[in-house]
Amino acid sequence: MWLAAVAGVALMIASGGLQAASATDGVYAVGRALGIVAAVLMMTQVLLASRAPWVERAIGHDRAIAQHTRVGKVAIILMLLHAVLLTTASGTYDGRDPVSQFLAWPQYGWFMLVAQIALGTFLIVLITSLTAVRLRWPYERWHAVHLLVYVGVAFAVPHQFLEGSTFRTGGLSWWFWAALWTLSIGSFVVYRLIRPLVLLARHDLRVAAVATLPDGSTSVTLEGRDLARLRASAGQFFLWRFLSPGLRTQSHPYSLSAAPGDTLRITVKPSGTGSSAVRSLAPGTRVLIEGPLGVFTHGSRTADHLVLICAGIGVTPVRSMLEGAAPGDRITVIMRARTRDEAPLLDEVEALAAERGADLHVLVGHRGETWGTRETPALIKDFVDDPRGADVYICGPRAWAAAVEADALAAGVPRDSVHREEFGW
Ligand SMILES: Cc1cc2nc3c(=O)[nH]c(=O)nc-3n(C[C@H](O)[C@H](O)[C@H](O)COP(=O)(O)OP(=O)(O)OC[C@H]3O[C@@H](n4cnc5c(N)ncnc54)[C@H](O)[C@@H]3O)c2cc1C
């Protein structure tokens, strides 16, 4: 990303974009450079949200989304600075104050009007993505407004090619810019729009069975054609869009709660509208999926001793990894729950642990000083005698998972051997 930004600014300078005979020239040149950097960050934004397999494999989905959140805010702030500096400098050249210059931009051509519209949509997205605002909205409504960002990109791209003096003259810089946007938008179209439809047609994935569990969560088994071609791994998740009334407008991430095979299975705890509606799914309901996603898998292992630690519904990827473990693997499983009745899939984990010869520790009780319970305080060193020879996989509520991770690192588990799956972005 930064290499592309530097290359873009270098092309701007090479095309004579660094005329600084006056302070205004300097402001203008800095404004242009910020526009190029902001555009490269915006390309990266689209790529990070594209679900492109090479992005997913390189950094994993949750980190891609975390980067997407960070880069997005910087990109929009740089774009705002780009607009402010160019409006101020152009106003000075044309004898207007910045506000009059901003209002006069549409007279310079439609590609300036689209730039203003793009900036407006980006600012709406920036403001609604501020944590204080985002958390006040139901996820679906926030996400619907967030999709405006793609309207902004669609308006910003012609502005860059038609108004951007670095690129409008054609040649190397035009092709460089076109290649970057094609990679970014192309990946988005292929993996976010086309691939889910291809998977729907190829696998015809449907709800086969729905079972409500004693703890109140619901297991949904899905069947389809040729599921092996999805190449899903134990521990991974998909984004699921159930094509039934009231649910087809929502896609939610749920981890596989059993190792993938002839069927797929998820287990969902009711926490809001979408997850609560899962229990009323009818067998035969078609399902649109994106994925498989995530690197919380055996493929990320670095050591022999597999330590799986989960709390509450965080058991789902842990249960599937336990089932997907190789015979003879040294496995320790630690489950935390308030009561045994509230622990989803506990019976299955107990049976699998016995089958796999795994050490299973079920910690039930109230919250305590440690990530265990008040009744059974827990420290990694109590369960792992070889911190440098262990992989610690953690899944559960954010604050709890952070406490387990800190304890694992303090116990000497190498950072690359600590793997965390968060059920919230
Ligand atoms: C990688 C991953 C794996 C998950 N696996 C499981 C699982 O196996 N079982 C399980 O019960 N839950 C799982 N979850 C959590 C589950 O996705 C949310 O509980 C569910 O999406 C909530 O939606 P809702 O409409 O019921 O609630 P809402 O009230 O709409 O949302 C509650 C919270 O869930 C989050 N959320 C809602 N919709 C989405 C969405 N489409 N994408 C991302 N976050 C969203 C938001 O942070 C929101 O604040 C997982 C989440 C992630 C990120």
Tab-separated table of C-alpha atoms and ligand atoms in Angstrom:
chain	number	residue	atom	x	y	z
A	1	MET	CA	0.000	0.000	0.000
A	2	TRP	CA	2.651	2.543	0.954
A	3	LEU	CA	4.876	1.497	-1.957
A	4	ALA	CA	1.967	2.146	-4.353
A	5	ALA	CA	1.341	5.517	-2.693
A	6	VAL	CA	4.998	6.525	-3.048
A	7	ALA	CA	4.974	5.367	-6.690
A	8	GLY	CA	1.831	7.416	-7.335
A	9	VAL	CA	3.385	10.578	-5.860
A	10	ALA	CA	6.608	9.920	-7.784
A	11	LEU	CA	4.575	9.753	-11.012
A	12	MET	CA	2.920	13.048	-10.024
A	13	ILE	CA	6.330	14.687	-9.515
A	14	ALA	CA	7.659	13.113	-12.736
A	15	SER	CA	4.700	14.604	-14.631
A	16	GLY	CA	5.718	18.085	-13.421
A	17	GLY	CA	3.367	18.144	-10.445
A	18	LEU	CA	5.871	19.750	-8.071
A	19	GLN	CA	5.875	23.352	-9.325
A	20	ALA	CA	6.483	25.443	-6.137
A	21	ALA	CA	7.228	28.907	-7.408
A	22	SER	CA	4.888	30.272	-4.721
A	23	ALA	CA	3.389	29.215	-1.401
A	24	THR	CA	0.103	28.606	-3.217
A	25	ASP	CA	1.908	26.318	-5.675
A	26	GLY	CA	3.290	24.422	-2.692
A	27	VAL	CA	-0.161	24.059	-1.122
A	28	TYR	CA	-1.521	22.898	-4.474
A	29	ALA	CA	1.241	20.281	-4.899
A	30	VAL	CA	0.766	18.938	-1.354
A	31	GLY	CA	-2.999	18.797	-1.980
A	32	ARG	CA	-2.491	16.753	-5.141
A	33	ALA	CA	-0.062	14.374	-3.396
A	34	LEU	CA	-2.523	13.822	-0.530
A	35	GLY	CA	-5.237	13.010	-3.074
A	36	ILE	CA	-3.046	10.306	-4.618
A	37	VAL	CA	-2.147	8.805	-1.215
A	38	ALA	CA	-5.809	8.896	-0.117
A	39	ALA	CA	-6.857	7.121	-3.320
A	40	VAL	CA	-4.286	4.346	-2.787
A	41	LEU	CA	-5.556	3.880	0.766
A	42	MET	CA	-9.103	3.741	-0.603
A	43	MET	CA	-8.049	1.055	-3.122
A	44	THR	CA	-6.578	-0.902	-0.228
A	45	GLN	CA	-9.839	-0.429	1.661
A	46	VAL	CA	-11.816	-2.066	-1.076
A	47	LEU	CA	-9.245	-4.880	-1.330
A	48	LEU	CA	-9.318	-5.544	2.442
A	49	ALA	CA	-13.113	-5.930	2.302
A	50	SER	CA	-13.053	-7.958	-0.936
A	51	ARG	CA	-12.698	-11.397	0.701
A	52	ALA	CA	-10.038	-12.173	-1.921
A	53	PRO	CA	-8.498	-15.532	-0.869
A	54	TRP	CA	-4.914	-14.241	-1.037
A	55	VAL	CA	-5.823	-11.377	1.342
A	56	GLU	CA	-7.662	-13.777	3.654
A	57	ARG	CA	-4.775	-16.250	3.685
A	58	ALA	CA	-2.189	-13.501	4.199
A	59	ILE	CA	-3.742	-11.761	7.201
A	60	GLY	CA	-7.030	-13.488	8.096
A	61	HIS	CA	-10.481	-11.917	7.944
A	62	ASP	CA	-10.664	-10.292	11.376
A	63	ARG	CA	-7.314	-8.545	10.875
A	64	ALA	CA	-8.379	-7.521	7.357
A	65	ILE	CA	-11.500	-5.927	8.843
A	66	ALA	CA	-9.487	-4.301	11.641
A	67	GLN	CA	-7.067	-2.829	9.052
A	68	HIS	CA	-10.054	-1.832	6.901
A	69	THR	CA	-11.439	0.165	9.833
A	70	ARG	CA	-8.112	1.888	10.525
A	71	VAL	CA	-7.055	2.620	6.930
A	72	GLY	CA	-10.560	3.819	6.068
A	73	LYS	CA	-10.544	6.635	8.582
A	74	VAL	CA	-7.063	7.794	7.497
A	75	ALA	CA	-8.051	7.631	3.805
A	76	ILE	CA	-11.129	9.809	4.290
A	77	ILE	CA	-9.272	12.361	6.435
A	78	LEU	CA	-6.528	12.622	3.756
A	79	MET	CA	-9.234	13.017	1.104
A	80	LEU	CA	-10.768	15.849	3.106
A	81	LEU	CA	-7.344	17.528	3.390
A	82	HIS	CA	-6.883	17.038	-0.389
A	83	ALA	CA	-10.168	18.846	-1.044
A	84	VAL	CA	-9.458	21.650	1.462
A	85	LEU	CA	-5.908	22.356	0.183
A	86	LEU	CA	-6.852	22.258	-3.527
A	87	THR	CA	-9.937	24.393	-2.950
A	88	THR	CA	-7.899	26.954	-0.989
A	89	ALA	CA	-5.078	27.073	-3.574
A	90	SER	CA	-7.425	27.177	-6.577
A	91	GLY	CA	-9.424	29.907	-4.868
A	92	THR	CA	-6.232	31.930	-4.500
A	93	TYR	CA	-5.397	31.403	-8.196
A	94	ASP	CA	-8.941	32.341	-9.255
A	95	GLY	CA	-9.483	35.147	-6.748
A	96	ARG	CA	-12.117	33.464	-4.562
A	97	ASP	CA	-12.377	32.613	-0.883
A	98	PRO	CA	-12.388	28.842	-0.128
A	99	VAL	CA	-16.186	28.606	0.365
A	100	SER	CA	-16.965	30.387	-2.925
A	101	GLN	CA	-14.357	28.237	-4.655
A	102	PHE	CA	-15.945	25.057	-3.278
A	103	LEU	CA	-19.345	26.180	-4.544
A	104	ALA	CA	-17.836	27.076	-7.925
A	105	TRP	CA	-16.204	23.668	-8.537
A	106	PRO	CA	-19.157	22.221	-10.547
A	107	GLN	CA	-18.583	24.991	-13.140
A	108	TYR	CA	-15.150	23.400	-13.865
A	109	GLY	CA	-16.832	20.225	-15.143
A	110	TRP	CA	-18.964	17.217	-14.089
A	111	PHE	CA	-15.862	15.403	-12.819
A	112	MET	CA	-15.561	18.069	-10.106
A	113	LEU	CA	-19.228	17.699	-9.149
A	114	VAL	CA	-18.781	13.917	-8.822
A	115	ALA	CA	-15.722	14.570	-6.642
A	116	GLN	CA	-17.867	16.674	-4.308
A	117	ILE	CA	-20.516	13.935	-4.168
A	118	ALA	CA	-17.804	11.345	-3.467
A	119	LEU	CA	-16.411	13.478	-0.646
A	120	GLY	CA	-19.911	13.855	0.819
A	121	THR	CA	-20.534	10.105	0.869
A	122	PHE	CA	-17.112	9.429	2.403
A	123	LEU	CA	-17.795	11.934	5.182
A	124	ILE	CA	-21.142	10.273	5.956
A	125	VAL	CA	-19.352	6.905	6.132
A	126	LEU	CA	-16.589	8.342	8.334
A	127	ILE	CA	-19.022	9.888	10.818
A	128	THR	CA	-21.243	6.785	11.018
A	129	SER	CA	-18.162	4.578	11.491
A	130	LEU	CA	-17.050	6.429	14.579
A	131	THR	CA	-17.479	3.901	17.397
A	132	ALA	CA	-19.730	6.224	19.401
A	133	VAL	CA	-22.123	6.467	16.442
A	134	ARG	CA	-21.781	2.914	15.055
A	135	LEU	CA	-22.660	1.183	18.317
A	136	ARG	CA	-25.882	3.183	18.609
A	137	TRP	CA	-27.239	1.657	15.388
A	138	PRO	CA	-28.470	-1.858	14.642
A	139	TYR	CA	-25.690	-3.525	12.670
A	140	GLU	CA	-27.810	-3.888	9.530
A	141	ARG	CA	-28.727	-0.200	9.384
A	142	TRP	CA	-25.108	0.837	9.985
A	143	HIS	CA	-23.945	-1.599	7.313
A	144	ALA	CA	-26.492	-0.283	4.763
A	145	VAL	CA	-25.154	3.274	5.203
A	146	HIS	CA	-21.606	1.922	5.127
A	147	LEU	CA	-22.203	0.537	1.638
A	148	LEU	CA	-22.438	4.185	0.485
A	149	VAL	CA	-18.634	4.050	0.450
A	150	TYR	CA	-18.827	2.132	-2.824
A	151	VAL	CA	-20.958	4.916	-4.313
A	152	GLY	CA	-18.185	7.284	-3.265
A	153	VAL	CA	-15.528	5.132	-4.929
A	154	ALA	CA	-17.616	4.914	-8.117
A	155	PHE	CA	-17.741	8.730	-8.217
A	156	ALA	CA	-14.128	9.290	-7.146
A	157	VAL	CA	-12.498	7.090	-9.825
A	158	PRO	CA	-13.586	9.135	-12.926
A	159	HIS	CA	-12.540	12.304	-11.052
A	160	GLN	CA	-9.016	10.892	-10.688
A	161	PHE	CA	-8.703	9.860	-14.326
A	162	LEU	CA	-10.311	12.985	-15.820
A	163	GLU	CA	-9.242	15.728	-13.412
A	164	GLY	CA	-6.088	14.194	-11.933
A	165	SER	CA	-3.354	15.886	-14.001
A	166	THR	CA	-1.001	12.994	-13.171
A	167	PHE	CA	-3.241	10.427	-14.866
A	168	ARG	CA	-5.363	12.217	-17.481
A	169	THR	CA	-2.427	12.491	-19.903
A	170	GLY	CA	-2.302	8.693	-20.394
A	171	GLY	CA	0.975	6.771	-20.591
A	172	LEU	CA	2.626	4.856	-17.736
A	173	SER	CA	0.873	6.716	-14.927
A	174	TRP	CA	-2.572	6.059	-16.486
A	175	TRP	CA	-1.838	2.334	-16.823
A	176	PHE	CA	-0.366	2.167	-13.304
A	177	TRP	CA	-3.480	3.761	-11.845
A	178	ALA	CA	-5.830	1.679	-13.967
A	179	ALA	CA	-4.047	-1.523	-12.896
A	180	LEU	CA	-4.376	-0.647	-9.205
A	181	TRP	CA	-8.086	0.179	-9.454
A	182	THR	CA	-8.744	-2.934	-11.568
A	183	LEU	CA	-7.061	-5.140	-8.925
A	184	SER	CA	-9.004	-3.479	-6.121
A	185	ILE	CA	-12.493	-3.150	-7.625
A	186	GLY	CA	-12.037	-6.335	-9.672
A	187	SER	CA	-11.313	-8.381	-6.532
A	188	PHE	CA	-14.363	-6.910	-4.854
A	189	VAL	CA	-16.699	-7.691	-7.761
A	190	VAL	CA	-15.345	-11.230	-8.208
A	191	TYR	CA	-15.233	-12.317	-4.555
A	192	ARG	CA	-18.070	-10.304	-2.973
A	193	LEU	CA	-20.621	-10.316	-5.807
A	194	ILE	CA	-19.897	-13.080	-8.343
A	195	ARG	CA	-18.374	-15.862	-6.223
A	196	PRO	CA	-21.271	-16.151	-3.698
A	197	LEU	CA	-23.658	-16.597	-6.659
A	198	VAL	CA	-21.349	-19.194	-8.224
A	199	LEU	CA	-21.203	-21.079	-4.900
A	200	LEU	CA	-25.006	-20.947	-4.629
A	201	ALA	CA	-25.386	-22.469	-8.100
A	202	ARG	CA	-22.553	-24.975	-7.692
A	203	HIS	CA	-23.331	-26.314	-4.213
A	204	ASP	CA	-27.070	-25.582	-3.857
A	205	LEU	CA	-26.535	-25.309	-0.107
A	206	ARG	CA	-29.721	-25.800	1.916
A	207	VAL	CA	-30.772	-26.122	5.546
A	208	ALA	CA	-31.114	-29.834	6.286
A	209	ALA	CA	-31.922	-29.803	9.988
A	210	VAL	CA	-32.419	-27.345	12.853
A	211	ALA	CA	-31.989	-28.438	16.469
A	212	THR	CA	-32.420	-26.314	19.604
A	213	LEU	CA	-29.895	-27.256	22.295
A	214	PRO	CA	-30.439	-27.316	26.091
A	215	ASP	CA	-28.453	-24.074	26.566
A	216	GLY	CA	-30.794	-22.236	24.148
A	217	SER	CA	-28.471	-22.138	21.144
A	218	THR	CA	-29.481	-23.656	17.821
A	219	SER	CA	-27.493	-26.068	15.646
A	220	VAL	CA	-28.174	-25.839	11.925
A	221	THR	CA	-26.952	-28.610	9.638
A	222	LEU	CA	-26.532	-27.722	5.978
A	223	GLU	CA	-26.339	-30.059	3.019
A	224	GLY	CA	-25.370	-29.470	-0.586
A	225	ARG	CA	-23.500	-30.704	-3.623
A	226	ASP	CA	-19.762	-31.270	-3.721
A	227	LEU	CA	-19.049	-29.443	-0.445
A	228	ALA	CA	-15.478	-30.708	-0.412
A	229	ARG	CA	-14.751	-28.208	-3.217
A	230	LEU	CA	-15.259	-25.402	-0.716
A	231	ARG	CA	-12.008	-26.562	0.882
A	232	ALA	CA	-13.233	-25.404	4.279
A	233	SER	CA	-11.110	-26.245	7.329
A	234	ALA	CA	-12.106	-26.962	10.912
A	235	GLY	CA	-12.091	-23.678	12.828
A	236	GLN	CA	-13.107	-21.522	9.863
A	237	PHE	CA	-16.307	-19.523	9.449
A	238	PHE	CA	-18.520	-18.362	6.631
A	239	LEU	CA	-20.787	-15.390	6.168
A	240	TRP	CA	-24.241	-16.924	5.918
A	241	ARG	CA	-27.235	-15.354	4.197
A	242	PHE	CA	-30.340	-17.487	4.687
A	243	LEU	CA	-32.674	-16.872	1.758
A	244	SER	CA	-35.843	-16.794	3.832
A	245	PRO	CA	-38.221	-13.911	4.632
A	246	GLY	CA	-36.697	-11.444	7.104
A	247	LEU	CA	-33.233	-12.958	6.826
A	248	ARG	CA	-32.246	-12.641	3.166
A	249	THR	CA	-31.147	-8.990	3.690
A	250	GLN	CA	-28.676	-9.986	6.412
A	251	SER	CA	-25.434	-11.942	6.259
A	252	HIS	CA	-23.878	-13.038	9.536
A	253	PRO	CA	-20.561	-14.692	10.390
A	254	TYR	CA	-20.865	-18.067	12.135
A	255	SER	CA	-18.026	-20.527	12.680
A	256	LEU	CA	-18.358	-24.163	11.702
A	257	SER	CA	-19.262	-26.050	14.884
A	258	ALA	CA	-18.257	-29.417	13.421
A	259	ALA	CA	-15.390	-30.405	11.156
A	260	PRO	CA	-16.529	-29.888	7.537
A	261	GLY	CA	-17.514	-33.083	5.681
A	262	ASP	CA	-20.573	-34.234	3.700
A	263	THR	CA	-22.500	-31.584	5.592
A	264	LEU	CA	-21.656	-28.300	7.288
A	265	ARG	CA	-22.906	-27.331	10.739
A	266	ILE	CA	-23.133	-24.089	12.680
A	267	THR	CA	-24.348	-23.477	16.225
A	268	VAL	CA	-25.832	-20.083	16.992
A	269	LYS	CA	-26.526	-18.330	20.272
A	270	PRO	CA	-29.466	-15.895	20.107
A	271	SER	CA	-27.937	-12.430	20.749
A	272	GLY	CA	-30.028	-10.191	18.487
A	273	THR	CA	-32.570	-10.277	15.638
A	274	GLY	CA	-30.563	-12.223	13.067
A	275	SER	CA	-29.148	-14.884	15.361
A	276	SER	CA	-32.490	-15.361	17.154
A	277	ALA	CA	-34.281	-15.967	13.859
A	278	VAL	CA	-32.012	-18.917	13.039
A	279	ARG	CA	-34.053	-21.262	15.239
A	280	SER	CA	-37.112	-20.805	12.996
A	281	LEU	CA	-35.288	-21.708	9.798
A	282	ALA	CA	-37.207	-24.247	7.709
A	283	PRO	CA	-35.431	-27.285	6.234
A	284	GLY	CA	-34.881	-26.709	2.517
A	285	THR	CA	-34.076	-22.991	2.945
A	286	ARG	CA	-31.375	-22.016	0.443
A	287	VAL	CA	-28.211	-20.370	1.758
A	288	LEU	CA	-25.840	-17.897	0.129
A	289	ILE	CA	-22.346	-18.121	1.575
A	290	GLU	CA	-19.116	-16.138	1.491
A	291	GLY	CA	-16.019	-18.028	2.478
A	292	PRO	CA	-14.508	-20.123	3.946
A	293	LEU	CA	-12.848	-17.383	5.988
A	294	GLY	CA	-10.453	-17.147	8.922
A	295	VAL	CA	-7.087	-18.572	9.924
A	296	PHE	CA	-8.195	-20.075	13.263
A	297	THR	CA	-7.275	-23.496	11.869
A	298	HIS	CA	-4.813	-26.370	12.197
A	299	GLY	CA	-3.086	-24.795	9.222
A	300	SER	CA	-1.830	-21.993	11.489
A	301	ARG	CA	-0.205	-24.335	13.973
A	302	THR	CA	3.425	-23.848	14.919
A	303	ALA	CA	3.887	-26.475	17.660
A	304	ASP	CA	2.953	-29.988	18.775
A	305	HIS	CA	0.814	-29.288	21.822
A	306	LEU	CA	-2.650	-27.991	20.819
A	307	VAL	CA	-4.349	-25.959	23.551
A	308	LEU	CA	-7.950	-24.967	22.817
A	309	ILE	CA	-9.548	-22.446	25.208
A	310	CYS	CA	-13.103	-21.144	24.867
A	311	ALA	CA	-15.940	-19.475	26.735
A	312	GLY	CA	-19.662	-19.654	25.978
A	313	ILE	CA	-20.562	-19.861	22.296
A	314	GLY	CA	-16.863	-19.445	21.525
A	315	VAL	CA	-16.879	-23.240	21.713
A	316	THR	CA	-17.961	-23.601	18.065
A	317	PRO	CA	-14.549	-23.315	16.280
A	318	VAL	CA	-12.911	-25.146	19.205
A	319	ARG	CA	-15.308	-28.110	18.908
A	320	SER	CA	-14.703	-28.312	15.155
A	321	MET	CA	-10.895	-28.098	15.590
A	322	LEU	CA	-11.026	-30.826	18.244
A	323	GLU	CA	-12.904	-33.043	15.781
A	324	GLY	CA	-10.459	-32.091	13.012
A	325	ALA	CA	-7.318	-32.830	15.050
A	326	ALA	CA	-4.988	-35.540	13.819
A	327	PRO	CA	-4.931	-38.842	15.757
A	328	GLY	CA	-2.136	-38.771	18.314
A	329	ASP	CA	-2.104	-34.992	18.634
A	330	ARG	CA	-1.419	-33.813	22.186
A	331	ILE	CA	-4.548	-31.771	23.005
A	332	THR	CA	-5.698	-29.762	26.018
A	333	VAL	CA	-9.201	-28.274	25.983
A	334	ILE	CA	-10.365	-25.685	28.517
A	335	MET	CA	-14.023	-24.619	28.493
A	336	ARG	CA	-15.363	-21.819	30.689
A	337	ALA	CA	-19.067	-21.389	31.423
A	338	ARG	CA	-21.263	-20.055	34.217
A	339	THR	CA	-22.982	-23.453	34.618
A	340	ARG	CA	-22.747	-26.786	32.772
A	341	ASP	CA	-26.293	-26.236	31.461
A	342	GLU	CA	-25.244	-22.958	29.859
A	343	ALA	CA	-22.222	-24.530	28.129
A	344	PRO	CA	-23.143	-25.134	24.450
A	345	LEU	CA	-22.012	-28.451	22.911
A	346	LEU	CA	-20.432	-29.592	26.214
A	347	ASP	CA	-21.605	-33.189	25.728
A	348	GLU	CA	-20.054	-33.321	22.262
A	349	VAL	CA	-16.766	-31.843	23.481
A	350	GLU	CA	-16.621	-34.392	26.324
A	351	ALA	CA	-17.227	-37.275	23.899
A	352	LEU	CA	-14.643	-35.989	21.382
A	353	ALA	CA	-12.070	-35.337	24.112
A	354	ALA	CA	-12.470	-38.903	25.359
A	355	GLU	CA	-12.175	-40.210	21.795
A	356	ARG	CA	-9.069	-38.115	21.101
A	357	GLY	CA	-7.428	-38.717	24.467
A	358	ALA	CA	-7.466	-34.981	25.103
A	359	ASP	CA	-7.147	-33.337	28.524
A	360	LEU	CA	-10.479	-31.595	29.102
A	361	HIS	CA	-10.999	-28.988	31.826
A	362	VAL	CA	-14.488	-27.544	32.280
A	363	LEU	CA	-14.394	-24.435	34.467
A	364	VAL	CA	-17.887	-23.489	35.684
A	365	GLY	CA	-18.750	-20.686	38.087
A	366	HIS	CA	-18.739	-16.944	38.490
A	367	ARG	CA	-16.234	-14.497	37.045
A	368	GLY	CA	-13.132	-14.232	39.173
A	369	GLU	CA	-9.798	-12.453	39.174
A	370	THR	CA	-8.393	-14.677	36.425
A	371	TRP	CA	-9.893	-15.808	33.109
A	372	GLY	CA	-11.024	-18.939	34.938
A	373	THR	CA	-13.814	-18.666	37.535
A	374	ARG	CA	-13.971	-17.411	41.097
A	375	GLU	CA	-14.288	-21.044	42.113
A	376	THR	CA	-11.500	-22.278	39.788
A	377	PRO	CA	-8.951	-19.537	39.064
A	378	ALA	CA	-6.987	-20.376	35.931
A	379	LEU	CA	-3.515	-19.576	34.620
A	380	ILE	CA	-1.991	-20.964	31.427
A	381	LYS	CA	0.960	-22.394	33.375
A	382	ASP	CA	-1.506	-24.595	35.297
A	383	PHE	CA	-2.453	-26.396	32.036
A	384	VAL	CA	0.595	-25.994	29.768
A	385	ASP	CA	3.935	-27.361	30.976
A	386	ASP	CA	5.721	-26.452	27.710
A	387	PRO	CA	4.648	-22.907	26.782
A	388	ARG	CA	7.260	-22.728	23.989
A	389	GLY	CA	5.949	-25.997	22.525
A	390	ALA	CA	2.278	-25.117	22.536
A	391	ASP	CA	-0.231	-23.418	20.253
A	392	VAL	CA	-2.939	-21.629	22.234
A	393	TYR	CA	-6.233	-21.074	20.385
A	394	ILE	CA	-8.642	-18.715	22.151
A	395	CYS	CA	-12.289	-17.967	21.316
A	396	GLY	CA	-14.742	-16.053	23.470
A	397	PRO	CA	-15.880	-12.585	24.504
A	398	ARG	CA	-13.354	-9.880	23.628
A	399	ALA	CA	-12.196	-8.816	27.116
A	400	TRP	CA	-11.977	-12.403	28.350
A	401	ALA	CA	-10.015	-13.474	25.265
A	402	ALA	CA	-7.603	-10.569	25.764
A	403	ALA	CA	-6.976	-11.741	29.349
A	404	VAL	CA	-6.250	-15.311	28.200
A	405	GLU	CA	-3.923	-14.017	25.461
A	406	ALA	CA	-2.003	-11.807	27.904
A	407	ASP	CA	-1.608	-14.730	30.283
A	408	ALA	CA	-0.393	-17.025	27.493
A	409	LEU	CA	2.212	-14.493	26.353
A	410	ALA	CA	3.295	-13.940	29.973
A	411	ALA	CA	3.673	-17.705	30.367
A	412	GLY	CA	6.098	-17.732	27.447
A	413	VAL	CA	3.896	-18.899	24.589
A	414	PRO	CA	5.409	-17.281	21.445
A	415	ARG	CA	3.178	-14.592	19.878
A	416	ASP	CA	2.891	-16.557	16.585
A	417	SER	CA	1.557	-19.493	18.608
A	418	VAL	CA	-1.339	-17.541	20.096
A	419	HIS	CA	-4.411	-17.561	17.863
A	420	ARG	CA	-7.545	-15.576	18.693
A	421	GLU	CA	-10.968	-15.626	17.039
A	422	GLU	CA	-13.231	-12.742	17.997
A	423	PHE	CA	-16.982	-12.948	17.586
A	424	GLY	CA	-17.340	-9.221	16.983
A	425	TRP	CA	-15.570	-6.717	14.672
B	1	LIG	C1	-15.713	-14.641	12.958
B	1	LIG	C2	-17.019	-14.754	13.729
B	1	LIG	C3	-17.539	-16.007	14.029
B	1	LIG	C4	-18.744	-16.094	14.749
B	1	LIG	N1	-19.226	-17.341	15.038
B	1	LIG	C5	-20.358	-17.450	15.756
B	1	LIG	C6	-20.886	-18.755	16.105
B	1	LIG	O1	-20.325	-19.797	15.751
B	1	LIG	N2	-22.024	-18.789	16.855
B	1	LIG	C7	-22.659	-17.653	17.303
B	1	LIG	O2	-23.676	-17.721	17.979
B	1	LIG	N3	-22.177	-16.388	16.970
B	1	LIG	C8	-21.069	-16.286	16.226
B	1	LIG	N4	-20.587	-15.038	15.897
B	1	LIG	C9	-21.307	-13.834	16.353
B	1	LIG	C10	-22.491	-13.575	15.417
B	1	LIG	O3	-22.043	-13.278	14.131
B	1	LIG	C11	-23.299	-12.394	15.957
B	1	LIG	O4	-23.762	-12.702	17.237
B	1	LIG	C12	-24.486	-12.119	15.045
B	1	LIG	O5	-24.039	-11.669	13.819
B	1	LIG	C13	-25.380	-11.107	15.725
B	1	LIG	O6	-26.356	-10.655	14.835
B	1	LIG	P1	-27.807	-10.311	15.363
B	1	LIG	O7	-28.586	-9.761	14.247
B	1	LIG	O8	-28.360	-11.468	16.073
B	1	LIG	O9	-27.552	-9.218	16.473
B	1	LIG	P2	-27.380	-7.685	16.350
B	1	LIG	O10	-28.044	-7.124	17.540
B	1	LIG	O11	-27.729	-7.173	15.013
B	1	LIG	O12	-25.813	-7.582	16.500
B	1	LIG	C14	-25.170	-7.832	17.714
B	1	LIG	C15	-23.691	-7.593	17.444
B	1	LIG	O13	-23.226	-8.599	16.561
B	1	LIG	C16	-22.373	-8.027	15.586
B	1	LIG	N5	-22.934	-8.288	14.263
B	1	LIG	C17	-24.216	-8.274	13.885
B	1	LIG	N6	-24.354	-8.564	12.607
B	1	LIG	C18	-23.102	-8.776	12.147
B	1	LIG	C19	-22.549	-9.082	10.892
B	1	LIG	N7	-23.315	-9.287	9.823
B	1	LIG	N8	-21.233	-9.146	10.783
B	1	LIG	C20	-20.453	-8.958	11.839
B	1	LIG	N9	-20.878	-8.672	13.047
B	1	LIG	C21	-22.193	-8.577	13.196
B	1	LIG	C22	-22.307	-6.549	15.808
B	1	LIG	O14	-21.082	-6.252	16.414
B	1	LIG	C23	-23.454	-6.264	16.704
B	1	LIG	O15	-23.108	-5.267	17.593
B	1	LIG	C24	-19.412	-14.914	15.168
B	1	LIG	C25	-18.898	-13.656	14.848
B	1	LIG	C26	-17.705	-13.575	14.142
B	1	LIG	C27	-17.154	-12.222	13.844
